[in-house]
Coordinates of N, CA and C in Angstrom, one line a residue:
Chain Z
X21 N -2.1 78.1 -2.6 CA -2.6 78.4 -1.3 C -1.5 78.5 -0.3
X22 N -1.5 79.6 0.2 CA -0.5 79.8 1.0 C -0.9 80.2 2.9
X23 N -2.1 79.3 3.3 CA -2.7 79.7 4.0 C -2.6 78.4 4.9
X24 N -3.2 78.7 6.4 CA -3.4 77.9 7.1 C -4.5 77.9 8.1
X25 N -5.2 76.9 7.7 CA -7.0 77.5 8.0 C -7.4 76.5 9.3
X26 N -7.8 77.7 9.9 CA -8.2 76.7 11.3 C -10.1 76.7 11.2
X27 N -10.4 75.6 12.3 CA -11.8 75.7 12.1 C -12.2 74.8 13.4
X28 N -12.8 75.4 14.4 CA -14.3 76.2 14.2 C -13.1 78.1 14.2
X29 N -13.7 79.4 14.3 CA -13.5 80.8 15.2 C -13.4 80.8 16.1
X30 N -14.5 80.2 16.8 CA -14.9 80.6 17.8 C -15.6 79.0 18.3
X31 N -15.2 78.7 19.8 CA -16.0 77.3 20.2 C -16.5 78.0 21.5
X32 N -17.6 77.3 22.5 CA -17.5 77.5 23.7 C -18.6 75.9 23.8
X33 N -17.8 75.7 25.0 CA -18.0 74.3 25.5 C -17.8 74.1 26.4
X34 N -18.9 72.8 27.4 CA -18.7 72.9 28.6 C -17.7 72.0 29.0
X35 N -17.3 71.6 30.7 CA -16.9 71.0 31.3 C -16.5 69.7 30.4
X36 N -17.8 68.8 30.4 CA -18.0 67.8 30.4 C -17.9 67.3 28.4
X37 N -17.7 68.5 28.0 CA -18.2 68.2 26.5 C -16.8 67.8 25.6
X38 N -16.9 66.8 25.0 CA -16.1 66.4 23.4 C -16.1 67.2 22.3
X39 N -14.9 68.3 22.1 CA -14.8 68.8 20.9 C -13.5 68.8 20.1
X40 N -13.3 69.0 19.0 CA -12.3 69.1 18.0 C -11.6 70.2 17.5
X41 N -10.5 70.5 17.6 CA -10.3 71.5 16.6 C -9.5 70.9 15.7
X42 N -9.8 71.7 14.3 CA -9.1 71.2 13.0 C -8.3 72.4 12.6
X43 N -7.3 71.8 11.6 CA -6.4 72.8 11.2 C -6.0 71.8 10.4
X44 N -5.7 73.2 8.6 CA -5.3 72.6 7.5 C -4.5 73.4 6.6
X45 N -3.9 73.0 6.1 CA -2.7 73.7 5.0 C -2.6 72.5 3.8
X46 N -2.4 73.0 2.6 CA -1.9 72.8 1.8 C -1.2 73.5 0.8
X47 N 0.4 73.8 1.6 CA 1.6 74.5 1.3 C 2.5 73.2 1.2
X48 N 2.3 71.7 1.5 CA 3.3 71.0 1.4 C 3.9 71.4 2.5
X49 N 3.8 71.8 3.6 CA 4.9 71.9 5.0 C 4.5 70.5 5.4
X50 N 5.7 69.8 5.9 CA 5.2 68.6 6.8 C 6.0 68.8 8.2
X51 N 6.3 69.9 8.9 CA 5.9 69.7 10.3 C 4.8 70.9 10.7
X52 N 4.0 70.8 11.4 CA 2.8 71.5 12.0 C 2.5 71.4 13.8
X53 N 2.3 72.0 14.4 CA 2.5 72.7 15.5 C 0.8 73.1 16.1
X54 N 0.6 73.2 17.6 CA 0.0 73.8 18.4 C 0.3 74.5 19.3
X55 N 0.1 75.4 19.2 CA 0.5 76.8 20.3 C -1.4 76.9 21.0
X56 N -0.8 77.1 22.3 CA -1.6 78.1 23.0 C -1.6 79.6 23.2
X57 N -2.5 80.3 23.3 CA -1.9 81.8 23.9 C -3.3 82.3 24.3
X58 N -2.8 82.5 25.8 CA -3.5 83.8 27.0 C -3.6 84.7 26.3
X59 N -4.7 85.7 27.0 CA -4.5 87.2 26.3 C -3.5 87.9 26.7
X60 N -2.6 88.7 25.9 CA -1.4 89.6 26.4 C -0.3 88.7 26.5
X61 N -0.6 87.3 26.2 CA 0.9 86.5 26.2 C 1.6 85.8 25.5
X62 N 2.8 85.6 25.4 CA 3.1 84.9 24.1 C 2.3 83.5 23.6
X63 N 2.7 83.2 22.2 CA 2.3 81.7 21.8 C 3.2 80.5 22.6
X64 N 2.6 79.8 23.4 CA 3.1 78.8 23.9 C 3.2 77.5 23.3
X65 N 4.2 76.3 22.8 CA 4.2 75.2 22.2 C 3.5 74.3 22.6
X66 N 2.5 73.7 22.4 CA 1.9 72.4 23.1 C 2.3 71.2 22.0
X67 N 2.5 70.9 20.4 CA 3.1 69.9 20.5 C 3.4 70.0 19.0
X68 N 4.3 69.3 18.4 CA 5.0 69.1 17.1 C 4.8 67.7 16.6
X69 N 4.2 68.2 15.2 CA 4.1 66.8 14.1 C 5.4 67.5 13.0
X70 N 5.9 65.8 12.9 CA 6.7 66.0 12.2 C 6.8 65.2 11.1
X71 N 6.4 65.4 9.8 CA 6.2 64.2 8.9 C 4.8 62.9 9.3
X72 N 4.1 63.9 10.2 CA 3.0 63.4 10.5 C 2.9 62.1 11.4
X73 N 4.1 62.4 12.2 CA 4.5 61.8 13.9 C 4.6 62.5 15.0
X74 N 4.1 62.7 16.1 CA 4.4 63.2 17.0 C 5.8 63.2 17.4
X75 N 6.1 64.6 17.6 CA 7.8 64.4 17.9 C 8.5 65.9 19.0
X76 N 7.0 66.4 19.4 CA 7.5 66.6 20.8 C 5.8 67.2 21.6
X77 N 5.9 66.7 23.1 CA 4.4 66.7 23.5 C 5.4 67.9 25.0
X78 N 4.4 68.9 24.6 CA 5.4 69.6 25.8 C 4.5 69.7 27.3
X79 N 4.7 68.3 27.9 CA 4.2 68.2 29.0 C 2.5 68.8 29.2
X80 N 1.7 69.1 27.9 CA 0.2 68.7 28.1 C -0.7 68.0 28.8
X81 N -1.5 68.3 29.7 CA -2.4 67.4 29.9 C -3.3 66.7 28.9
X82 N -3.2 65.1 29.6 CA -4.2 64.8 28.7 C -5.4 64.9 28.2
X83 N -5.8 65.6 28.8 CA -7.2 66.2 28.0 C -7.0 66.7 26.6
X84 N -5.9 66.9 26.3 CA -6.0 67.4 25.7 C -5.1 66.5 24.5
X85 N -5.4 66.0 23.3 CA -5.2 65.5 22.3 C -4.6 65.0 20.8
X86 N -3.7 65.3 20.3 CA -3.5 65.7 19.2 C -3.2 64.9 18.2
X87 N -4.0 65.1 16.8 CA -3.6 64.0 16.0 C -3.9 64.2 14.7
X88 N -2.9 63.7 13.4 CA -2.6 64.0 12.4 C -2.7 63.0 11.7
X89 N -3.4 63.0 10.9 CA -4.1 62.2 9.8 C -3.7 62.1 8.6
X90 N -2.9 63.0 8.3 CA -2.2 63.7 7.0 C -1.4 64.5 6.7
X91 N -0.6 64.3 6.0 CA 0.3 65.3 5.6 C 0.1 66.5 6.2
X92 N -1.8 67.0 5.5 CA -2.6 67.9 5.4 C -2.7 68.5 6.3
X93 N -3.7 67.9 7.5 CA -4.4 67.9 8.1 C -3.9 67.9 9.7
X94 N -4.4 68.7 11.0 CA -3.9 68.2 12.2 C -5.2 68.8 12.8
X95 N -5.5 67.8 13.9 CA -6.4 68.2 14.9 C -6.3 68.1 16.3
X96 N -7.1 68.8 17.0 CA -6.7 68.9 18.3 C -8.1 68.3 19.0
X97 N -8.1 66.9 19.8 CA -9.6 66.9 20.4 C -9.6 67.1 21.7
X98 N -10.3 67.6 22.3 CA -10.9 68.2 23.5 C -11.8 67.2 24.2
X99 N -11.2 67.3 25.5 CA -11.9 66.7 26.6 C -12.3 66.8 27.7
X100 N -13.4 67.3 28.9 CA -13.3 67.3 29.9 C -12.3 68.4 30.3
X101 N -12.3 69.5 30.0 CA -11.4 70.5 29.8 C -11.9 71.7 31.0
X102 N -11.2 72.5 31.3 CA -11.3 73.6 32.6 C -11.4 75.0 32.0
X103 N -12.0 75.3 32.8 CA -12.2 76.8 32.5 C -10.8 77.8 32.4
X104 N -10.0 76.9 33.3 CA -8.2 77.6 32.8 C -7.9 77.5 31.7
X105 N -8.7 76.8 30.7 CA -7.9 76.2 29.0 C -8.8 76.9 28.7
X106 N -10.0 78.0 28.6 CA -10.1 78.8 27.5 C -8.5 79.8 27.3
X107 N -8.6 79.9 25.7 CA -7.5 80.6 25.4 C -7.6 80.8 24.1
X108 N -6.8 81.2 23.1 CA -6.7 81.4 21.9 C -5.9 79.9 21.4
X109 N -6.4 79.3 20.4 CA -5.3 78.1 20.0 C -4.9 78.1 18.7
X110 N -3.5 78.2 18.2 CA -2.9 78.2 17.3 C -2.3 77.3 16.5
X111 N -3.0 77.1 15.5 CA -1.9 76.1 14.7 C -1.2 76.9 14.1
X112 N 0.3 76.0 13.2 CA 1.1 76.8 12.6 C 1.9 75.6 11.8
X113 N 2.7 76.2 10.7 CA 3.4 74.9 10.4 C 4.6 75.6 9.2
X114 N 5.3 74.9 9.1 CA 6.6 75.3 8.5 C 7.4 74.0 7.8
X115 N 8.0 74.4 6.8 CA 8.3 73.2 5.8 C 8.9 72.5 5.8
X116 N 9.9 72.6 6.7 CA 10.8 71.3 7.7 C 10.3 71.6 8.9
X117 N 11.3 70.6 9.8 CA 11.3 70.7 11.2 C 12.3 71.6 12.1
X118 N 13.1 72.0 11.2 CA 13.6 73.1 12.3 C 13.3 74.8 12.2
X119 N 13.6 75.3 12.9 CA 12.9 77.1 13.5 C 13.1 77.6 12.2
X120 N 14.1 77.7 12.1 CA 14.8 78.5 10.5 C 13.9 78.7 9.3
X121 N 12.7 77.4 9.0 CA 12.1 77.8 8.0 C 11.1 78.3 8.4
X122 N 10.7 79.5 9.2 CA 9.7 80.0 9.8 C 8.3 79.4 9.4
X123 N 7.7 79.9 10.3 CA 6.6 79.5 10.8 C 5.1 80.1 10.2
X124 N 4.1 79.3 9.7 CA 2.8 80.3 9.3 C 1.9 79.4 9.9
X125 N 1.0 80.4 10.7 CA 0.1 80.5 11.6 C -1.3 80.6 11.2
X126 N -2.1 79.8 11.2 CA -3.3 80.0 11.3 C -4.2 81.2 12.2
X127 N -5.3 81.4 11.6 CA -6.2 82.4 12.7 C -6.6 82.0 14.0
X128 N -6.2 80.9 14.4 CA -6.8 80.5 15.4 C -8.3 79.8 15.9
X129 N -8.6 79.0 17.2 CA -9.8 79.0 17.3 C -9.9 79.9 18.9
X130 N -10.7 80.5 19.1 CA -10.9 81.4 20.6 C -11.6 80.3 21.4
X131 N -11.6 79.5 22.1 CA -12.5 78.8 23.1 C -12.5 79.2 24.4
X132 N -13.7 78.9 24.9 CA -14.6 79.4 25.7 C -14.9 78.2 26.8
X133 N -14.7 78.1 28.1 CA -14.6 76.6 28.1 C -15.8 77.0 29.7
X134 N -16.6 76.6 30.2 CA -17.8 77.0 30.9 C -18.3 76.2 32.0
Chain O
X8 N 18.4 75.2 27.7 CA 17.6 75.9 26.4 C 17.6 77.3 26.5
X9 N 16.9 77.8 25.5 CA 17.2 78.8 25.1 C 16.0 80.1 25.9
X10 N 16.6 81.3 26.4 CA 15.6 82.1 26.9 C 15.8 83.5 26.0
X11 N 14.6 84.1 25.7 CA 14.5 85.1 25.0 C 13.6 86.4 26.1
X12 N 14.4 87.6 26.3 CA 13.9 88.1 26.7 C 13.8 89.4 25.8
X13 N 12.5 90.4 26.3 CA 12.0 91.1 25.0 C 11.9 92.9 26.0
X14 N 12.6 93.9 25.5 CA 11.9 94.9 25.8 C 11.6 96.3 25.0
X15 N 10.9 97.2 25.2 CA 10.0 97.2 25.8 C 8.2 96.4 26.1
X16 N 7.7 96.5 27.4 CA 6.5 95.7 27.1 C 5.7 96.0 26.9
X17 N 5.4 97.8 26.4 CA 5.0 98.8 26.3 C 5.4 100.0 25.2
X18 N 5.0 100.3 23.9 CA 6.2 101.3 23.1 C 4.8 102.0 22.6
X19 N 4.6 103.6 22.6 CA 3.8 104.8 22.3 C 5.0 105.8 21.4
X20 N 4.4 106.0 20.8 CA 5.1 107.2 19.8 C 4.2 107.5 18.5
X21 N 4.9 108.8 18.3 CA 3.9 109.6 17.3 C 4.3 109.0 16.0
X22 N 3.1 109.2 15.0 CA 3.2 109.1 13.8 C 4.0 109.9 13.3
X23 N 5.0 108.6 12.3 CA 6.2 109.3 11.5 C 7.3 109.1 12.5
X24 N 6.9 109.0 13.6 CA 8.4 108.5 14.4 C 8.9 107.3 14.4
X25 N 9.9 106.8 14.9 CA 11.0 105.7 14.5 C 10.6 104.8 16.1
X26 N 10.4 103.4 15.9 CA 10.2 102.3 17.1 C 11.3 101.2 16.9
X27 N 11.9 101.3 17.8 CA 12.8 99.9 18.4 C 12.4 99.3 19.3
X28 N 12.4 98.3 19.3 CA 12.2 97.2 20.1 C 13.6 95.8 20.5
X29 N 13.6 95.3 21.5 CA 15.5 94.7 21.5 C 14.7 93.6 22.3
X30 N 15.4 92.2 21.8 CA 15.5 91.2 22.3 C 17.0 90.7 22.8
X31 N 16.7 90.2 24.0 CA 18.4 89.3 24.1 C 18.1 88.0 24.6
X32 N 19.2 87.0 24.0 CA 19.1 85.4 24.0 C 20.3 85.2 24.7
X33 N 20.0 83.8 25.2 CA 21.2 83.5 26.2 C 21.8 82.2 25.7
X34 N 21.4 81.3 24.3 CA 22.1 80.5 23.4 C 22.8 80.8 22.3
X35 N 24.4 81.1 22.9 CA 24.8 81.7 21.9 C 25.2 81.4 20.4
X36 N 24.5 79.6 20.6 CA 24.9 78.5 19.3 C 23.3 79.3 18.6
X37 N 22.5 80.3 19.1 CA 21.2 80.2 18.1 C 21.5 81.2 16.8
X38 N 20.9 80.5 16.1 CA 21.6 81.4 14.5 C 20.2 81.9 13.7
X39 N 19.1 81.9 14.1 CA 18.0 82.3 13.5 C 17.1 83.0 14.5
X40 N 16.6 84.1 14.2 CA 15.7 85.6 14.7 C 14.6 85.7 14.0
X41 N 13.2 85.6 14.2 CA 12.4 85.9 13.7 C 11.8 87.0 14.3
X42 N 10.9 88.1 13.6 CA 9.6 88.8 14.3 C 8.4 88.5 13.7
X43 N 7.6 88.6 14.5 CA 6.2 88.1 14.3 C 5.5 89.6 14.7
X44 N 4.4 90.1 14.3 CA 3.0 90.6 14.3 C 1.7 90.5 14.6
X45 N 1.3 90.7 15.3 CA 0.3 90.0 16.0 C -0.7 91.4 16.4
X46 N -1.4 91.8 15.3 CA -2.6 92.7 15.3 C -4.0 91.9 16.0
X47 N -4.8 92.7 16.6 CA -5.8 92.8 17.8 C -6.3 91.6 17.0
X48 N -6.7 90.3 18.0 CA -7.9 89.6 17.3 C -7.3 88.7 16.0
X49 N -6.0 88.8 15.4 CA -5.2 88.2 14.6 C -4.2 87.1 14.7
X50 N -3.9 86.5 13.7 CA -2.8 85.7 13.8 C -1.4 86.3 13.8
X51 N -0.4 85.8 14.5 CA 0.7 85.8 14.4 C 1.3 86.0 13.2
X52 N 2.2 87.0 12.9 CA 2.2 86.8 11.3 C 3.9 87.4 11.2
X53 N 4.6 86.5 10.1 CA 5.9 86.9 10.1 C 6.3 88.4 9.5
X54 N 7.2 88.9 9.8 CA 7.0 90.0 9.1 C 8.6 90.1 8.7
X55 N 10.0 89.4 9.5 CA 11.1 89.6 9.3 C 11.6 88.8 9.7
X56 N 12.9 88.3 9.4 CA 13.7 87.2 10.0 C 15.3 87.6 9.6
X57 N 16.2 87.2 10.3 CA 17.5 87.4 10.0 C 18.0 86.3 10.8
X58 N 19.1 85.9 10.1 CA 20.1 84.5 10.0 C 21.8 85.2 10.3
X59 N 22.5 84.6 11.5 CA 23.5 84.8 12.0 C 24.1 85.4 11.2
X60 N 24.6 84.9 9.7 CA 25.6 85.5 9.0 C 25.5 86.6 8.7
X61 N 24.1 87.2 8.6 CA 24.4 88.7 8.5 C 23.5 89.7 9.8
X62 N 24.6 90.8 10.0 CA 24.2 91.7 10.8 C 23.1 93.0 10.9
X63 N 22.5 92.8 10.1 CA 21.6 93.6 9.4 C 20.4 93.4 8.1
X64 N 19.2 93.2 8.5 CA 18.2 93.0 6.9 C 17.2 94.1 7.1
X65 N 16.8 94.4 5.9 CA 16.2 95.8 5.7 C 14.6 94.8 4.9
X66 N 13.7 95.6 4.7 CA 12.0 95.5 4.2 C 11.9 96.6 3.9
X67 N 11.8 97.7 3.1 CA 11.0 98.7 3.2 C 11.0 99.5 4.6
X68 N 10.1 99.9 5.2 CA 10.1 100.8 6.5 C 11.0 99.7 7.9
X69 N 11.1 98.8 7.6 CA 11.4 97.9 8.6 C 12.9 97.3 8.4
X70 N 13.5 97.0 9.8 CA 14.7 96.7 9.9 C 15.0 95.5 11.2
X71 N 16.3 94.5 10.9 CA 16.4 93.6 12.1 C 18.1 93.8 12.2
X72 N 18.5 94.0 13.1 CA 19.9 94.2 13.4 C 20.5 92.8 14.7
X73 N 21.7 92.5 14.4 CA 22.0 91.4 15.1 C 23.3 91.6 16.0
X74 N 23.7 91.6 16.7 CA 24.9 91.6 17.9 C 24.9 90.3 18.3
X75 N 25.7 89.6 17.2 CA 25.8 87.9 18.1 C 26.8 88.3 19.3
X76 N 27.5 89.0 19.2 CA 29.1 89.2 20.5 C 27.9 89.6 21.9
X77 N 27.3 90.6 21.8 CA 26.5 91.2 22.9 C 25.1 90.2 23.1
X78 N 24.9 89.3 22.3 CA 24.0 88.2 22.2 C 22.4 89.2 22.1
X79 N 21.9 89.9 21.7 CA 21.0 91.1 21.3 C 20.0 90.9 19.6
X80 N 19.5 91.5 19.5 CA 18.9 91.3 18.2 C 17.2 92.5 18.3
X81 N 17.6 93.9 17.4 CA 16.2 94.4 17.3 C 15.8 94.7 16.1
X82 N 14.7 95.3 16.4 CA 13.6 95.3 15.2 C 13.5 97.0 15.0
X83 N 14.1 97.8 14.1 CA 13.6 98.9 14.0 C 12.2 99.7 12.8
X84 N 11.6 99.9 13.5 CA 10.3 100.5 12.5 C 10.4 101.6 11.8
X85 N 10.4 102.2 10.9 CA 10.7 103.8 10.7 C 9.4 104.4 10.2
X86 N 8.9 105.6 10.5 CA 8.5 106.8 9.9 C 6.9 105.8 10.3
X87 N 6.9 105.3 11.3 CA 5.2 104.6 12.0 C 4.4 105.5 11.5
X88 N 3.7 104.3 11.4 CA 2.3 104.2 10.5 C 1.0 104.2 11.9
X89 N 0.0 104.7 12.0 CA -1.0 103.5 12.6 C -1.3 101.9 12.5
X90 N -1.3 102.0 11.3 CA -1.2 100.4 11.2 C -0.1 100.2 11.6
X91 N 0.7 100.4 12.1 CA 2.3 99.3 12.3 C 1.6 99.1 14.2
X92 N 0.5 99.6 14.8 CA -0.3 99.4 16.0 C -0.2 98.2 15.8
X93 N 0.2 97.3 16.9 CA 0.2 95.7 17.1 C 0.7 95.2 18.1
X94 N 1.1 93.7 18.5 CA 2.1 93.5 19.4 C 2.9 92.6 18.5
X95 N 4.1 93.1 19.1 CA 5.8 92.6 18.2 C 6.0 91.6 19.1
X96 N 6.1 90.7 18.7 CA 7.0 89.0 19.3 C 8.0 89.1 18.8
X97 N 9.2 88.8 19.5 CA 10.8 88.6 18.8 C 10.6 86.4 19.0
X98 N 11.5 85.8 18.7 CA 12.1 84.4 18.6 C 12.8 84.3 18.6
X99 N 13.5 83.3 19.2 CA 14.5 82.1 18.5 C 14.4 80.7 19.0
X100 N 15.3 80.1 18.1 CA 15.2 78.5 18.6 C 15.2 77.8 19.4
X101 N 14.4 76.9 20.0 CA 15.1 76.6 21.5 C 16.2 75.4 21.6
X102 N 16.8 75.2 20.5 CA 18.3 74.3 20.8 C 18.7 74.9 20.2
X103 N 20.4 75.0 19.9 CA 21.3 75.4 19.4 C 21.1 75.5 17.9
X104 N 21.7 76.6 17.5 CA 21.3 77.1 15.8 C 20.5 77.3 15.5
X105 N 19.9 76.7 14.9 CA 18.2 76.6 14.4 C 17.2 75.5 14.1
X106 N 18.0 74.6 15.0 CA 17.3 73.7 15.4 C 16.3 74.1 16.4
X107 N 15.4 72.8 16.8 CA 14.1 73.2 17.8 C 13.1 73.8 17.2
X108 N 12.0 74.3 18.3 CA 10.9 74.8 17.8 C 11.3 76.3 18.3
X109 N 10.1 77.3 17.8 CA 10.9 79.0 18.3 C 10.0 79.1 20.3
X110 N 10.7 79.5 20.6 CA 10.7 80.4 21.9 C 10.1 81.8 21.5
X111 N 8.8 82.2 22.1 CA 9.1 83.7 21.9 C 9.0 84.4 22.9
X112 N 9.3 85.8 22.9 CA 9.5 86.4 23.9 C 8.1 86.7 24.5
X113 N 8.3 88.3 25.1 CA 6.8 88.3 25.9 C 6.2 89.4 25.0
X114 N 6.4 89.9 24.5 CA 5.5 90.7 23.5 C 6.0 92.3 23.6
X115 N 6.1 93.2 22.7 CA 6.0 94.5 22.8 C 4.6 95.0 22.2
X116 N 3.6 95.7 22.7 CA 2.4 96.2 22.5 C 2.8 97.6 22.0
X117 N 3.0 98.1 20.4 CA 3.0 99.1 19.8 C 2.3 99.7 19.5
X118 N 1.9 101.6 20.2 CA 0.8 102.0 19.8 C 1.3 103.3 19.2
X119 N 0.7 103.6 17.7 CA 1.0 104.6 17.1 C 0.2 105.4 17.1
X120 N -0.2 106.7 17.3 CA -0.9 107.9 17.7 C -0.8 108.9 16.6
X121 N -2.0 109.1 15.7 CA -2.0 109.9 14.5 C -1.9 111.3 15.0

């Protein structure tokens, strides 16, 4: 398996609502990543697991969540979130922690935030 | 840290013609270049990478050239496809070598015209 599967495609959710995104690999990478990305703009960093520790939170709001359960596994949970945070959301993950062992990207989830 | 800037933000050319695209970095400790691909509605996807020590890696139609002295690094496409239609992200690290997570630039939007 050389893939990295995000889930739900597609969300849309209101204001006020609790949701999850999940993201999963089983390549054996143990650091894994969240990017954001606008339309037409690059992937932006929102935070790094590293060995399944948080090990960098790039000034996120808290609404927004991230947490890793496993090697495997990383999720992102949603909260009380703005209509500025729809966006495309990206996991990605790579088999150390530094840039060099590039990076594989999941399909994303598209949220829709209302 | 490290800033990556990417041009063109815009590249049209006929089928069978030759696309460059040039990024320049302003860390001149960074030692690792990736390109990413990013077709409509898709994940980010690696397509090439080159490492300081050498100035040049080839793929088939695809090429990455490096100017660590002029601090520079592009992507040449040859003999475009329609499918090569996408937007090109250049990277690099955002601390010194290849440490950090990657920076990317702001995108080149490639349209090939049959």
């Amino acid at each position: 398996d050389t893939e990295v599967t995000q889930t739900p495609k597609h969300l849309v959710m209101g204001m006020t609502n609790k949701k999850s995104l999940k993201c999963e690999q089983h390549m054996g990478h143990r650091a894994m990543y969240w990017y954001k990305q606008k339309a037409k703009k690059p992937p932006e960093l929102m935070f790094v697991y590293s060995y399944e520790k948080l090990s960098i939170n790039e000034s996120v709001p808290s609404r927004f969540s991230p947490e890793c359960p496993n090697s495997s596994l990383l999720n992102l949970h949603l909260h009380a979130l703005q209509p500025e945070d729809s966006a495309l959301y990206l996991c990605a993950s790579s088999q150390g922690r530094w840039a060099n062992y590039g990076y594989t990207f999941g399909s994303g989830t598209r949220l829709t935030v209302v | 840290g490290e800033n990556v800037e990417q041009h063109p933000s815009t590249l049209s050319v006929q089928e069978g013609d030759s696309a460059v695209i040039k990024c320049t970095y302003s860390d001149s400790a960074s030692n690792y270049f990736p390109w990413y691909k990013q077709e409509l509605g898709k994940r980010p996807q690696l397509i090439i990478d080159i490492r300081s020590n050498v100035g040049e890696k080839k793929d088939q139609r695809i090429a990455v050239t490096l100017n660590k002295t002029a601090k520079h690094f592009s992507l040449h496409i040859t003999e475009t496809q329609p499918e090569d239609s996408a937007v090109y992200f250049c990277a690099a690290p955002t601390s010194g070598g290849s440490q950090g997570n990657l920076i990317f630039g702001k995108g080149t939007k490639l349209s090939v015209k049959p």
